[in-house]
Amino acid sequence: MEGKGQTTGAFSLPVTFPARIGEPGGHTSPEELIAASHAACYAMALNATVGRKGGSIGKTLVTATVTADKGDAGIKVLSSNLKVVAEGLQGIDKSQFAEVAREAEGKCPISNALRGSLKIELETEVR
């Protein structure tokens, strides 16, 4: 309940147990790192998929919200909800964007690593 540590490698981040239960205090949690990884990976997969279809997105905003539950066996990550907003979509009809976005989710390496372990949801918006 009071554990703490630090990630090392490409970047250094303090990690604490209180961050897991909503008391971040300037620290992060493994669940937040999953969300950041999922959002970044999905944004890359989406832009690559749109590009292969001859389109482009001026600005891609992706938010991943990871939910977890603490039970008798410990903390279990339940879902990751990806919300994407595409600003300045070109070359793809707005009405087809949700379908293209779903295709991209299937090509995201982090989605594919998580699939089967948790529920992945996707919300799309074009501006």
Tab-separated table of C-alpha atoms in Angstrom:
chain	number	residue	atom	x	y	z
A	1	MET	CA	0.000	0.000	0.000
A	2	GLU	CA	2.978	2.305	0.461
A	3	GLY	CA	5.263	0.905	-2.235
A	4	LYS	CA	7.248	3.115	-4.532
A	5	GLY	CA	9.926	2.839	-7.187
A	6	GLN	CA	11.245	4.377	-10.366
A	7	THR	CA	11.285	3.310	-13.996
A	8	THR	CA	14.602	3.478	-15.821
A	9	GLY	CA	15.600	3.345	-19.448
A	10	ALA	CA	14.512	5.832	-22.100
A	11	PHE	CA	12.993	7.988	-19.348
A	12	SER	CA	12.781	8.015	-15.605
A	13	LEU	CA	9.453	8.221	-13.757
A	14	PRO	CA	8.577	7.815	-10.095
A	15	VAL	CA	5.959	5.080	-9.598
A	16	THR	CA	3.877	4.646	-6.416
A	17	PHE	CA	1.009	2.550	-5.147
A	18	PRO	CA	-1.026	5.625	-4.069
A	19	ALA	CA	-0.946	6.760	-7.726
A	20	ARG	CA	-2.814	3.549	-8.546
A	21	ILE	CA	-5.718	4.456	-6.297
A	22	GLY	CA	-6.199	8.067	-7.349
A	23	GLU	CA	-3.645	9.866	-5.203
A	24	PRO	CA	-0.906	10.582	-7.761
A	25	GLY	CA	1.046	13.239	-5.853
A	26	GLY	CA	3.191	13.882	-8.921
A	27	HIS	CA	3.826	10.185	-9.511
A	28	THR	CA	2.515	7.692	-12.031
A	29	SER	CA	1.252	4.124	-11.953
A	30	PRO	CA	1.658	1.085	-14.191
A	31	GLU	CA	-1.934	1.591	-15.343
A	32	GLU	CA	-1.167	5.158	-16.479
A	33	LEU	CA	1.846	3.858	-18.368
A	34	ILE	CA	-0.385	1.312	-20.127
A	35	ALA	CA	-2.789	4.119	-21.080
A	36	ALA	CA	0.023	6.336	-22.404
A	37	SER	CA	1.511	3.462	-24.359
A	38	HIS	CA	-1.859	2.481	-25.819
A	39	ALA	CA	-2.725	6.050	-26.864
A	40	ALA	CA	0.658	6.673	-28.512
A	41	CYS	CA	0.708	3.340	-30.319
A	42	TYR	CA	-2.865	3.713	-31.540
A	43	ALA	CA	-2.201	7.237	-32.854
A	44	MET	CA	0.696	5.878	-34.891
A	45	ALA	CA	-1.348	2.927	-36.205
A	46	LEU	CA	-4.249	5.229	-37.099
A	47	ASN	CA	-2.129	7.707	-39.012
A	48	ALA	CA	-0.361	4.875	-40.860
A	49	THR	CA	-3.705	3.276	-41.792
A	50	VAL	CA	-5.165	6.599	-42.956
A	51	GLY	CA	-1.990	7.265	-44.975
A	52	ARG	CA	-2.127	3.853	-46.682
A	53	LYS	CA	-5.664	4.731	-47.774
A	54	GLY	CA	-4.457	7.988	-49.339
A	55	GLY	CA	-5.639	10.244	-46.547
A	56	SER	CA	-4.109	12.409	-43.863
A	57	ILE	CA	-5.041	13.925	-40.522
A	58	GLY	CA	-3.891	17.438	-39.661
A	59	LYS	CA	-3.916	16.748	-35.920
A	60	THR	CA	-4.670	13.478	-34.132
A	61	LEU	CA	-5.777	13.582	-30.485
A	62	VAL	CA	-5.971	10.225	-28.708
A	63	THR	CA	-6.920	9.654	-25.083
A	64	ALA	CA	-6.751	6.211	-23.517
A	65	THR	CA	-8.648	5.695	-20.279
A	66	VAL	CA	-7.659	2.513	-18.495
A	67	THR	CA	-9.960	1.111	-15.824
A	68	ALA	CA	-8.892	-1.320	-13.139
A	69	ASP	CA	-10.466	-3.016	-10.157
A	70	LYS	CA	-8.903	-4.138	-6.903
A	71	GLY	CA	-10.198	-7.512	-5.808
A	72	ASP	CA	-9.035	-10.335	-3.581
A	73	ALA	CA	-6.430	-11.368	-6.159
A	74	GLY	CA	-5.056	-7.818	-6.454
A	75	ILE	CA	-5.471	-5.185	-9.133
A	76	LYS	CA	-6.847	-6.310	-12.497
A	77	VAL	CA	-6.867	-4.028	-15.532
A	78	LEU	CA	-10.357	-4.330	-17.034
A	79	SER	CA	-10.508	-2.058	-20.062
A	80	SER	CA	-8.871	0.584	-22.206
A	81	ASN	CA	-11.166	3.104	-23.860
A	82	LEU	CA	-9.543	4.875	-26.800
A	83	LYS	CA	-11.088	8.184	-27.781
A	84	VAL	CA	-9.756	9.696	-30.995
A	85	VAL	CA	-10.452	13.110	-32.471
A	86	ALA	CA	-9.213	13.689	-36.012
A	87	GLU	CA	-8.829	17.358	-36.887
A	88	GLY	CA	-8.391	18.220	-40.551
A	89	LEU	CA	-9.159	14.781	-42.021
A	90	GLN	CA	-8.437	14.730	-45.764
A	91	GLY	CA	-8.715	12.054	-48.418
A	92	ILE	CA	-11.185	9.902	-46.466
A	93	ASP	CA	-14.873	10.609	-46.168
A	94	LYS	CA	-15.910	11.603	-42.653
A	95	SER	CA	-18.608	8.905	-42.698
A	96	GLN	CA	-15.930	6.220	-43.235
A	97	PHE	CA	-13.601	7.378	-40.475
A	98	ALA	CA	-15.001	5.142	-37.711
A	99	GLU	CA	-14.468	2.079	-39.920
A	100	VAL	CA	-10.889	3.123	-40.739
A	101	ALA	CA	-10.267	3.857	-37.056
A	102	ARG	CA	-11.501	0.372	-36.094
A	103	GLU	CA	-9.214	-1.181	-38.720
A	104	ALA	CA	-6.277	0.758	-37.265
A	105	GLU	CA	-7.089	-0.482	-33.758
A	106	GLY	CA	-6.673	-4.027	-35.066
A	107	LYS	CA	-3.196	-3.113	-36.340
A	108	CYS	CA	-1.984	-1.431	-33.135
A	109	PRO	CA	0.703	-3.622	-31.489
A	110	ILE	CA	-0.312	-2.524	-27.974
A	111	SER	CA	-3.987	-3.277	-28.679
A	112	ASN	CA	-2.959	-6.674	-29.954
A	113	ALA	CA	-0.845	-7.324	-26.850
A	114	LEU	CA	-3.757	-6.367	-24.575
A	115	ARG	CA	-6.529	-8.032	-26.574
A	116	GLY	CA	-8.027	-10.987	-24.744
A	117	SER	CA	-6.842	-9.664	-21.379
A	118	LEU	CA	-9.126	-6.650	-21.260
A	119	LYS	CA	-11.951	-4.953	-23.146
A	120	ILE	CA	-10.869	-2.384	-25.743
A	121	GLU	CA	-13.412	0.276	-26.691
A	122	LEU	CA	-13.075	2.935	-29.387
A	123	GLU	CA	-14.834	6.304	-29.758
A	124	THR	CA	-14.227	8.457	-32.847
A	125	GLU	CA	-14.846	12.074	-33.807
A	126	VAL	CA	-13.876	14.115	-36.846
A	127	ARG	CA	-13.605	17.885	-36.610
